[in-house]
Short mmCIF file of C-alpha atoms in Angstrom, two decimals:
data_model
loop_
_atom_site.label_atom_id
_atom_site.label_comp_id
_atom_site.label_asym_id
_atom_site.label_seq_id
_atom_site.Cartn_x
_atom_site.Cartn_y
_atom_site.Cartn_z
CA UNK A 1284 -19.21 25.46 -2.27
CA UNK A 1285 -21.70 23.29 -0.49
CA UNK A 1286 -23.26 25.61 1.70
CA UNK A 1287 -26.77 26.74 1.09
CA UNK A 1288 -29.23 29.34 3.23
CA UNK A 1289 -30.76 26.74 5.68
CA UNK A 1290 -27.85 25.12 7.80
CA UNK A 1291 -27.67 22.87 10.88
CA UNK A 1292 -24.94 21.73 13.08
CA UNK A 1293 -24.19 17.88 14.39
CA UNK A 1294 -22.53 18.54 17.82
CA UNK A 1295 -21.09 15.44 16.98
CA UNK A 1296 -18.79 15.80 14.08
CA UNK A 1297 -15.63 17.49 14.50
CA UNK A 1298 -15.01 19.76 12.00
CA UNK A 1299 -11.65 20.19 10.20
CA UNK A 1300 -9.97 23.10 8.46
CA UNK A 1301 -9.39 23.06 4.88
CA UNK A 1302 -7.03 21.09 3.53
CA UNK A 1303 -3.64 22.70 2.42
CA UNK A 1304 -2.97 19.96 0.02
CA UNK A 1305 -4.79 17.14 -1.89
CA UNK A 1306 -1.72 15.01 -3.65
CA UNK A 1307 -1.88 13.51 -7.33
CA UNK A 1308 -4.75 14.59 -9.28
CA UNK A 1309 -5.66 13.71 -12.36
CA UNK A 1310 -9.56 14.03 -12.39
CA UNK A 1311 -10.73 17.09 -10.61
CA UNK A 1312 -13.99 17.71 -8.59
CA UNK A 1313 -14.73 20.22 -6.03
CA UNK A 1314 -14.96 18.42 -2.85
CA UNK A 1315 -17.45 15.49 -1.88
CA UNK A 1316 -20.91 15.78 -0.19
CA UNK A 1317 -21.68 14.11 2.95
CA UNK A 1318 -24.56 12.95 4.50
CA UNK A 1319 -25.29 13.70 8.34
CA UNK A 1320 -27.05 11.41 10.54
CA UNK A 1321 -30.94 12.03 10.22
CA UNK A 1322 -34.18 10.44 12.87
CA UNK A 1323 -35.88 8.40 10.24
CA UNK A 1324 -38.23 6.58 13.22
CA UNK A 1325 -39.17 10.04 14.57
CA UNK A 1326 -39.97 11.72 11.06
CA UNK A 1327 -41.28 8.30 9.15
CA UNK A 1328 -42.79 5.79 12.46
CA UNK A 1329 -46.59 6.90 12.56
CA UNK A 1330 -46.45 6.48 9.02
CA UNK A 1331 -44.60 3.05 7.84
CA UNK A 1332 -43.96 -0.06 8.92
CA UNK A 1333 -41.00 -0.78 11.86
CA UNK A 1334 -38.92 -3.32 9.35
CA UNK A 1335 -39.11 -0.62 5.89
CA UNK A 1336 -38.07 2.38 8.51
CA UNK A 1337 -35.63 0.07 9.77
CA UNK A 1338 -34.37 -0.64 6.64
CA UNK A 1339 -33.78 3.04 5.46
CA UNK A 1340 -31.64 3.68 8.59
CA UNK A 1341 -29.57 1.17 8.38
CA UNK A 1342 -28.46 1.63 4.74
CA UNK A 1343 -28.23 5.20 5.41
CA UNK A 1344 -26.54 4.79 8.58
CA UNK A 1345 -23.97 2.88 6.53
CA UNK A 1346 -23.80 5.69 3.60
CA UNK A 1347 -22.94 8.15 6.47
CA UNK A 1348 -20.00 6.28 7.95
CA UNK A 1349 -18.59 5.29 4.65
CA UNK A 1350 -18.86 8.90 3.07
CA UNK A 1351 -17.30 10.15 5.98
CA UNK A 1352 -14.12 7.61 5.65
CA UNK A 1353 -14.01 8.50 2.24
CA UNK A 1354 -13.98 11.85 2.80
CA UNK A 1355 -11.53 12.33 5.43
CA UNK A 1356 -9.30 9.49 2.93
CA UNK A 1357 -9.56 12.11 0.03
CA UNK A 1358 -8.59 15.48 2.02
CA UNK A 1359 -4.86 13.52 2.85
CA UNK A 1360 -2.36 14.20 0.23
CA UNK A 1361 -0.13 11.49 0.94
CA UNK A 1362 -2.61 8.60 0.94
CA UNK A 1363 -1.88 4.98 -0.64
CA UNK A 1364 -3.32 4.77 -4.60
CA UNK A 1365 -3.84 1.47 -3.51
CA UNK A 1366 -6.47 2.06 -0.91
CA UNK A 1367 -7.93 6.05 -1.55
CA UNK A 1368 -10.48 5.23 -4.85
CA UNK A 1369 -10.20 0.88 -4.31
CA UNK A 1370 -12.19 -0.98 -2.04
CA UNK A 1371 -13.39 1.91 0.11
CA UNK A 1372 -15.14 3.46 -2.67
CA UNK A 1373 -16.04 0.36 -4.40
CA UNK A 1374 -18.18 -0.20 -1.06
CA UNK A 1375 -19.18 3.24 -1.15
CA UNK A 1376 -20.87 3.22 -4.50
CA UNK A 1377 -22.76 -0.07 -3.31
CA UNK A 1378 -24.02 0.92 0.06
CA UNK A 1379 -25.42 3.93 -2.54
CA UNK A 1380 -27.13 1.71 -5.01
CA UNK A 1381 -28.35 -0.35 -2.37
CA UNK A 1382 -30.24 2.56 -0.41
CA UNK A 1383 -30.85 4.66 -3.51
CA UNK A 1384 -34.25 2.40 -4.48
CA UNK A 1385 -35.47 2.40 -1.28
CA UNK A 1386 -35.16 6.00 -1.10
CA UNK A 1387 -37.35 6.49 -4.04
CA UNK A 1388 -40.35 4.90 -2.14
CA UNK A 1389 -40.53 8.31 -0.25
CA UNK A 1390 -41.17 9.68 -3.47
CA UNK A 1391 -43.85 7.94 -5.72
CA UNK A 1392 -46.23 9.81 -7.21
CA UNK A 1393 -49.00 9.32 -4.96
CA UNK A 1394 -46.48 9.02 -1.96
CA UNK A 1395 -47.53 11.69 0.57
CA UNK A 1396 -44.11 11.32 2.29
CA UNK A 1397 -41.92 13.16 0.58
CA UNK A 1398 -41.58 16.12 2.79
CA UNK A 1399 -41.25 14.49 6.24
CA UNK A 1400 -37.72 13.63 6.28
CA UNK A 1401 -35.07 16.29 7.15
CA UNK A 1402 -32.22 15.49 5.13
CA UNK A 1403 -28.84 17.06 5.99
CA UNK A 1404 -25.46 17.24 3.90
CA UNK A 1405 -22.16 18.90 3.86
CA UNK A 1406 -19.21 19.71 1.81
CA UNK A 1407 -15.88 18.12 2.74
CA UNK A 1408 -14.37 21.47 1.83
CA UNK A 1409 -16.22 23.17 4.82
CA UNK A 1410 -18.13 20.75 6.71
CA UNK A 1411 -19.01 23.70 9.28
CA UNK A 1412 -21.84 24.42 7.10
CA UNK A 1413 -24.61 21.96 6.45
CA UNK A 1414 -27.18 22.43 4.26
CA UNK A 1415 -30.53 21.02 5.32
CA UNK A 1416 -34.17 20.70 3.35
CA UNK A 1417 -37.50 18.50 3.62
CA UNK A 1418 -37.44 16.92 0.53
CA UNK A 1419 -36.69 13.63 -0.54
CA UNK A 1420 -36.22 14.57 -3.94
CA UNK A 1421 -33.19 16.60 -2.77
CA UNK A 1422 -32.14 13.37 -0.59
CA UNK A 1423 -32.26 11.40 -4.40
CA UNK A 1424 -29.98 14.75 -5.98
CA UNK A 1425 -27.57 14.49 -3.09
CA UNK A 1426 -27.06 10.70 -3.79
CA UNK A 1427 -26.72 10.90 -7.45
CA UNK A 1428 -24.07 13.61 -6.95
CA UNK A 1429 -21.92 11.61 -4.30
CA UNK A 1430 -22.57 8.89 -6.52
CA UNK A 1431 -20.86 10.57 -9.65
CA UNK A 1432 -17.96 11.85 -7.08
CA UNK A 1433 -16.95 8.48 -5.95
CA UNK A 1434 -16.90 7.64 -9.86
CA UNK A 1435 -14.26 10.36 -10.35
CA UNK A 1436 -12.41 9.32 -6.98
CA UNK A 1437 -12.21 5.53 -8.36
CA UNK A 1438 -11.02 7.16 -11.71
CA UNK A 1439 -8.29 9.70 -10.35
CA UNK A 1440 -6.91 6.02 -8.73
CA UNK A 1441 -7.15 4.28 -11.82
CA UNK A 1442 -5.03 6.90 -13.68
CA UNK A 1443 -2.31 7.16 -10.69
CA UNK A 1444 1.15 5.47 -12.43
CA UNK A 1445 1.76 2.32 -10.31
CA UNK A 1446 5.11 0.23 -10.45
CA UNK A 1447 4.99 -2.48 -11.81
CA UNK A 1448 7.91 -4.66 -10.82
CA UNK A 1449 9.28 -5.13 -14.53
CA UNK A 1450 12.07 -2.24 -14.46
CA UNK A 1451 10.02 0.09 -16.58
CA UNK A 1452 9.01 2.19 -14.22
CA UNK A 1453 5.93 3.65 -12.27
CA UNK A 1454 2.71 4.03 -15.19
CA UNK A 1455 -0.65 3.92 -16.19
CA UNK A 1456 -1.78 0.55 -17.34
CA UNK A 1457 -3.64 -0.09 -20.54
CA UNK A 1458 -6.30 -2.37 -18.69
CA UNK A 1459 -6.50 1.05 -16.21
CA UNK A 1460 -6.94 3.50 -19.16
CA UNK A 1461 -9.70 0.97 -20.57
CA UNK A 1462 -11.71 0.64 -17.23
CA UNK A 1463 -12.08 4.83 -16.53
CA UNK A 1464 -13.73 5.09 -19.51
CA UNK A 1465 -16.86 3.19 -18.08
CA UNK A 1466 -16.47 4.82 -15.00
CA UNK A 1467 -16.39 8.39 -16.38
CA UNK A 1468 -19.88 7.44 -18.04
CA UNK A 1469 -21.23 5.58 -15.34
CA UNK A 1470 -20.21 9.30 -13.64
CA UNK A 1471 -21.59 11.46 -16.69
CA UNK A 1472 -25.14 9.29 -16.63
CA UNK A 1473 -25.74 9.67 -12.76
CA UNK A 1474 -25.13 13.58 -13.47
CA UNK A 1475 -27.64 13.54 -16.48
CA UNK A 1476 -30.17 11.65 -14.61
CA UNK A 1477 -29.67 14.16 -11.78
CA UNK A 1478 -30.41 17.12 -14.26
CA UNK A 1479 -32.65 15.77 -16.58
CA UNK A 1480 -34.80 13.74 -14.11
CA UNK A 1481 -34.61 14.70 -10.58
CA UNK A 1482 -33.81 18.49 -10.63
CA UNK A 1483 -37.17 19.09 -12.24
CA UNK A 1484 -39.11 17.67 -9.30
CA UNK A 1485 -37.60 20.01 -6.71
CA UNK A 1486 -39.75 22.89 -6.77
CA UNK A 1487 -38.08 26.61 -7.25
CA UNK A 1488 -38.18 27.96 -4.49
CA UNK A 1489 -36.35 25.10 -3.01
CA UNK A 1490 -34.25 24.83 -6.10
CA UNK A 1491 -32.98 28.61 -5.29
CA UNK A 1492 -31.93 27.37 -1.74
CA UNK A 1493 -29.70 24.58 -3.16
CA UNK A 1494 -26.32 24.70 -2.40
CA UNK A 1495 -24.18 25.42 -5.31
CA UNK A 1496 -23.12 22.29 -5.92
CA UNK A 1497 -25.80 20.91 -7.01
CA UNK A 1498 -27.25 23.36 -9.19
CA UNK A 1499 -27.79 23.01 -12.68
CA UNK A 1500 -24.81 24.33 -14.26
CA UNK A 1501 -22.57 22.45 -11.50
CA UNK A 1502 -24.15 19.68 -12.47
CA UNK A 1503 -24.29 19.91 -16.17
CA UNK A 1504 -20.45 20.90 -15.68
CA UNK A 1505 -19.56 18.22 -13.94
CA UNK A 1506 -21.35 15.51 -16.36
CA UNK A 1507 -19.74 17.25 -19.24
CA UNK A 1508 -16.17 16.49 -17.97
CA UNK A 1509 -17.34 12.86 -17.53
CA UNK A 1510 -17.96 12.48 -21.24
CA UNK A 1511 -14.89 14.64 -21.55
CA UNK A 1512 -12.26 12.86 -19.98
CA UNK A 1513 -13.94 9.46 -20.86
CA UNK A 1514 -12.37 10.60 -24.79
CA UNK A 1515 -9.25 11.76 -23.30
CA UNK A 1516 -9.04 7.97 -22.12
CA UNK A 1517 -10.21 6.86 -25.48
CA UNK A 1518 -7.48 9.48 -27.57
CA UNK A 1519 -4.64 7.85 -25.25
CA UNK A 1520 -5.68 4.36 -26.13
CA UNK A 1521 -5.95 5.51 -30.05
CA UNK A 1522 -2.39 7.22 -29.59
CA UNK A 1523 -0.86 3.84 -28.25
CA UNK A 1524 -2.86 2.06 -31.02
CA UNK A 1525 -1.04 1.92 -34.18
CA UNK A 1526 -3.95 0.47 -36.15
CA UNK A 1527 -5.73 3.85 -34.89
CA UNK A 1528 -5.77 6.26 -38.00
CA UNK A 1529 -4.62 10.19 -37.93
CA UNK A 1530 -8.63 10.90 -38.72
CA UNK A 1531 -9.58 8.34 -36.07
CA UNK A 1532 -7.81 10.91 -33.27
CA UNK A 1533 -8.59 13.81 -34.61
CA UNK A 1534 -11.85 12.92 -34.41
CA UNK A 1535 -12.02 12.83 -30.47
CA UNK A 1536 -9.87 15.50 -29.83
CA UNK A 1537 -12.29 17.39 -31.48
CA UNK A 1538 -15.05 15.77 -29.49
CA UNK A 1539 -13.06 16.72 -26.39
CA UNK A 1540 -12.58 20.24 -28.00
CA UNK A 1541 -16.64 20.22 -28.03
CA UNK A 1542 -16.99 18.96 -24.46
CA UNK A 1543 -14.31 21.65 -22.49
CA UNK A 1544 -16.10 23.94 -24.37
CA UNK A 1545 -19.52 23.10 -22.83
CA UNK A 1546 -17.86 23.19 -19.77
CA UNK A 1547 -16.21 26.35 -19.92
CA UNK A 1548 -19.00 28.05 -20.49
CA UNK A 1549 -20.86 26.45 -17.72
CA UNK A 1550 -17.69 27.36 -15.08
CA UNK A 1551 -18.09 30.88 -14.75
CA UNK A 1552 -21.79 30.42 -14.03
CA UNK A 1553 -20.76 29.14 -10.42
CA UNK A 1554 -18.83 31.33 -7.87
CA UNK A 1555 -14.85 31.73 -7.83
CA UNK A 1556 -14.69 33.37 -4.13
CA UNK A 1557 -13.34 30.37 -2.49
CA UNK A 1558 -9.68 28.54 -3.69
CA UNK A 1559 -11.72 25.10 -4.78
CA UNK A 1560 -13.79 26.72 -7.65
CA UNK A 1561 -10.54 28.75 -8.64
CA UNK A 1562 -9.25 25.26 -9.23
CA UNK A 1563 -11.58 24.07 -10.99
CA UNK A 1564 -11.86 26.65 -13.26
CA UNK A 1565 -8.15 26.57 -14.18
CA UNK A 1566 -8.43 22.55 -14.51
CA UNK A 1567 -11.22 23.12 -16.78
CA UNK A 1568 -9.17 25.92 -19.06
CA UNK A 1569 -6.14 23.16 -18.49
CA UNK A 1570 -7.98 20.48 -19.73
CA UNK A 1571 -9.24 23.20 -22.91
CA UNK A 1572 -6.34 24.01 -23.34
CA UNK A 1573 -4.87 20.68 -23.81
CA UNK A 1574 -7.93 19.21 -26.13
CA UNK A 1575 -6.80 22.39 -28.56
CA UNK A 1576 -3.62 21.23 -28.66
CA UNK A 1577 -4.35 17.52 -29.58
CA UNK A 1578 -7.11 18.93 -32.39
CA UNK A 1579 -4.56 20.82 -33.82
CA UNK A 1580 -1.74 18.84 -33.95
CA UNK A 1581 -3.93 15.59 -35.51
CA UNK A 1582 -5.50 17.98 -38.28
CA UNK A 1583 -1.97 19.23 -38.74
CA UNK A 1584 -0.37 15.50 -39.67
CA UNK A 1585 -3.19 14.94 -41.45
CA UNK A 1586 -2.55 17.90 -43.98
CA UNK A 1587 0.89 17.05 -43.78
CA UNK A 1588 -0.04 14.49 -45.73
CA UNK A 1589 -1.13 16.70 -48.91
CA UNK A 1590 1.06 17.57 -51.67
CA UNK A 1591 0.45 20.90 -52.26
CA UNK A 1592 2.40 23.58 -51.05
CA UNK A 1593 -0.82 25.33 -49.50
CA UNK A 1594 -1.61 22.12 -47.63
CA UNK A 1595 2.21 22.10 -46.20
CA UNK A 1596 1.50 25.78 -45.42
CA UNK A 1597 -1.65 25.21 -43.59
CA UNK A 1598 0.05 21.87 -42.01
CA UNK A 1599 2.56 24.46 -40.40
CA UNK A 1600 0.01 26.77 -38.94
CA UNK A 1601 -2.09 24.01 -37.65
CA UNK A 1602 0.96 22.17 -36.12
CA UNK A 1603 2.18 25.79 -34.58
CA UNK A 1604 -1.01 26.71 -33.10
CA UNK A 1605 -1.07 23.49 -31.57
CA UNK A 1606 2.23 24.05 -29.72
CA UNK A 1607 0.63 27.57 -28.56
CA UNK A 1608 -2.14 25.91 -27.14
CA UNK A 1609 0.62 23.30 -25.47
CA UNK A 1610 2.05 26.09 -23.78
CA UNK A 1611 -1.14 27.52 -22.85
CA UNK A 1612 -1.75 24.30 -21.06
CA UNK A 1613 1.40 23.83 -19.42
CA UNK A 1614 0.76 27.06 -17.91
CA UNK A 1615 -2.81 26.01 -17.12
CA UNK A 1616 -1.52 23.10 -15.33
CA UNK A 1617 0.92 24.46 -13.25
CA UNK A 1618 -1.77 27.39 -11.90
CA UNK A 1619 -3.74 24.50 -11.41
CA UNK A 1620 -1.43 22.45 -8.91
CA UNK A 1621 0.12 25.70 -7.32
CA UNK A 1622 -3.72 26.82 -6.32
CA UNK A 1623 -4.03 26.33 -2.64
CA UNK A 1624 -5.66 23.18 -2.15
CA UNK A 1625 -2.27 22.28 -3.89
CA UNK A 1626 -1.77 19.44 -5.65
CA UNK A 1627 1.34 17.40 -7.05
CA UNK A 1628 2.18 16.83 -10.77
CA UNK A 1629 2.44 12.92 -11.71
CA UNK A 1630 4.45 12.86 -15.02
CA UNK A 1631 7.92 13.82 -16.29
CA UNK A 1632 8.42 14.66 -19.90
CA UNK A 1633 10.43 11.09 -20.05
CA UNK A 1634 7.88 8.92 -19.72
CA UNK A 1635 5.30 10.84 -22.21
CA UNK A 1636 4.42 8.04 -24.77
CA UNK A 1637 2.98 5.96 -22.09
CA UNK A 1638 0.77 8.69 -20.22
CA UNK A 1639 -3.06 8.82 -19.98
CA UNK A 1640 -3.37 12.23 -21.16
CA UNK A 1641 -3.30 13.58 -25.00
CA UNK A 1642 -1.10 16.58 -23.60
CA UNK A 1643 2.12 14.46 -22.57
CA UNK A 1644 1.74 13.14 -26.38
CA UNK A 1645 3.19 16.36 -27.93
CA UNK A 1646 6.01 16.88 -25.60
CA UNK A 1647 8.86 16.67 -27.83
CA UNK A 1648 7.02 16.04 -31.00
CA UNK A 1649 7.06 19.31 -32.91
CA UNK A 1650 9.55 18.94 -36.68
CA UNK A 1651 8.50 21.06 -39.16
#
């Protein structure tokens, strides 16, 4: 992923192999873009003015270098929670909204320099392969995309158990849990705008030479999980919540039923011949998996509640599908972490009531 048909090489960068490992995960994506360094005074001089072409390199010139940290922070699987997803790319997504206006001056309507910038970017999972095109409405997709990726870095920190010094032992905060669920929007609505706005612009020939992940049913994928995860966040709060009624949860895991579903069916759109979309597609059929499992176990409890024998009948089948889909999920998971990049698993069956995730909830819950 990442690579498209029109490449270029930065003598400059030294490349690095694939990483055998990327540590805790939680929220999956399939490797971050990265700009490479581009001439804006030799493309853009004869045609604005020294302090605006001035401007546009420096606040690119800063997106560069801080991608680039943040990519070679994300490809080390034993990095500090505390620094991979914090400040680095808090500063990240600001050096982005800071040169993502200025960007879009290239591309007014009656702007005639859209097409005299060569903008290059790679893949962190191969950054051999660059993938280069004169447009700056592919500049503006590559941003929003990186943009959406540093969301889902700061969220996979979020959801990393920390200790907290009051002998309970390593978790995920409440205030944490409350926070990703703005940040998997703010993810899912640069994704959207990317699709619904920007993606349009790019004619189709040069749409055809994207690389793969950016096209449409990466992207669409990829803001789908946003949403997705954003009411996994929202079902863990509910579950913790004992104001939160059985029709309240069911309710989202069947809106996260909905979403996984979307997404499924956009997975197997893209490529599986490298090991990063293999992961991805079993996180996705985890993550499927898993929403199943909460549906059916809320709609079981609530027919529980009935008093007829059929409803106590149709209780059980709900409440044993749902531990079918539990397995299936478990399964998913571990395929998932053992999938070379690898990845580690962050919670034990002990600590369950207090996890982000609507799967850890039914460990141990089954009696009927």
């Amino acid at each position: 992923m990442g690579c498209g048909a029109s490449k270029w090489k930065d003598p400059g960068v030294v490349r690095r192999g694939r990483p055998r490992s990327v540590g805790e995960v939680v929220v999956f994506l399939p490797g971050l873009r990265v700009p490479r360094t581009v001439d804006f005074p030799q493309s853009l001089g004869d045609h604005l003015d020294t302090s605006t072409v001035e401007r546009l390199s420096a606040l690119r010139a800063t997106v560069v270098t801080m991608a680039m940290q943040e990519s070679a922070m994300a490809l080390k699987p034993r990095r500090r929670t505390t620094r991979h997803g914090g400040s680095g790319t808090a500063n990240l997504l600001q050096a982005l909204e800071e040169y993502l206006p200025v960007l879009l001056g290239l591309v007014k309507e009656s702007s005639d320099l859209r097409n005299k910038v060569q903008f290059v970017w790679a893949n962190q999972e191969d950054d051999s392969e660059e993938t280069s095109m004169a447009d700056a409405w592919y500049e503006v997709l590559s941003v929003l995309h990186l943009m959406a990726m540093v969301c889902f870095l700061q969220a996979n920190s979020l959801l990393l158990p920390r200790s907290y010094g009051d002998g309970q032992g390593p978790r995920v905060s409440e205030e944490s849990r409350r926070a990703t669920v703005d940040v998997f929007l703010k993810a899912a609505g640069y994704l959207d705008c990317a699709v619904n706005q920007v993606l349009p612009q790019i004619p189709p020939e040069k749409r055809r030479a994207l690389p793969v992940d950016l096209v449409e049913g990466n992207l669409k994928a990829l803001s789908l999980q946003g949403l997705g995860q954003g009411v996994d966040m929202q079902l863990g709060l509910a579950i913790d919540n004992p104001k939160a009624t059985l029709a309240v949860k069911r309710r989202l895991a069947c809106e996260m039923v909905k979403y996984w579903q979307q997404i499924k069916d956009s997975i197997p759109e893209l490529p599986l011949s490298d090991g990063w979309a293999k992961k991805h597609t079993l996180f996705v059929k985890w993550k499927y998996a898993e929403a199943k499992a909460a549906a059916y176990y809320f709609h079981g409890l609530i027919l529980d509640e009935g008093n007829t024998e059929k409803s106590q009948e149709m209780a059980i089948s709900s409440l044993q599908a749902s531990e079918e889909f539990l397995k299936e999920s478990k399964r998913a998971s571990k395929a998932f972490h053992s999938t070379p990049p690898t990845s580690r698993t962050l919670i034990s069956a002990t600590r369950v009531a207090r996890s982000n995730s609507a799967l850890t909830f039914f460990v141990g819950k089954f009696s009927y």
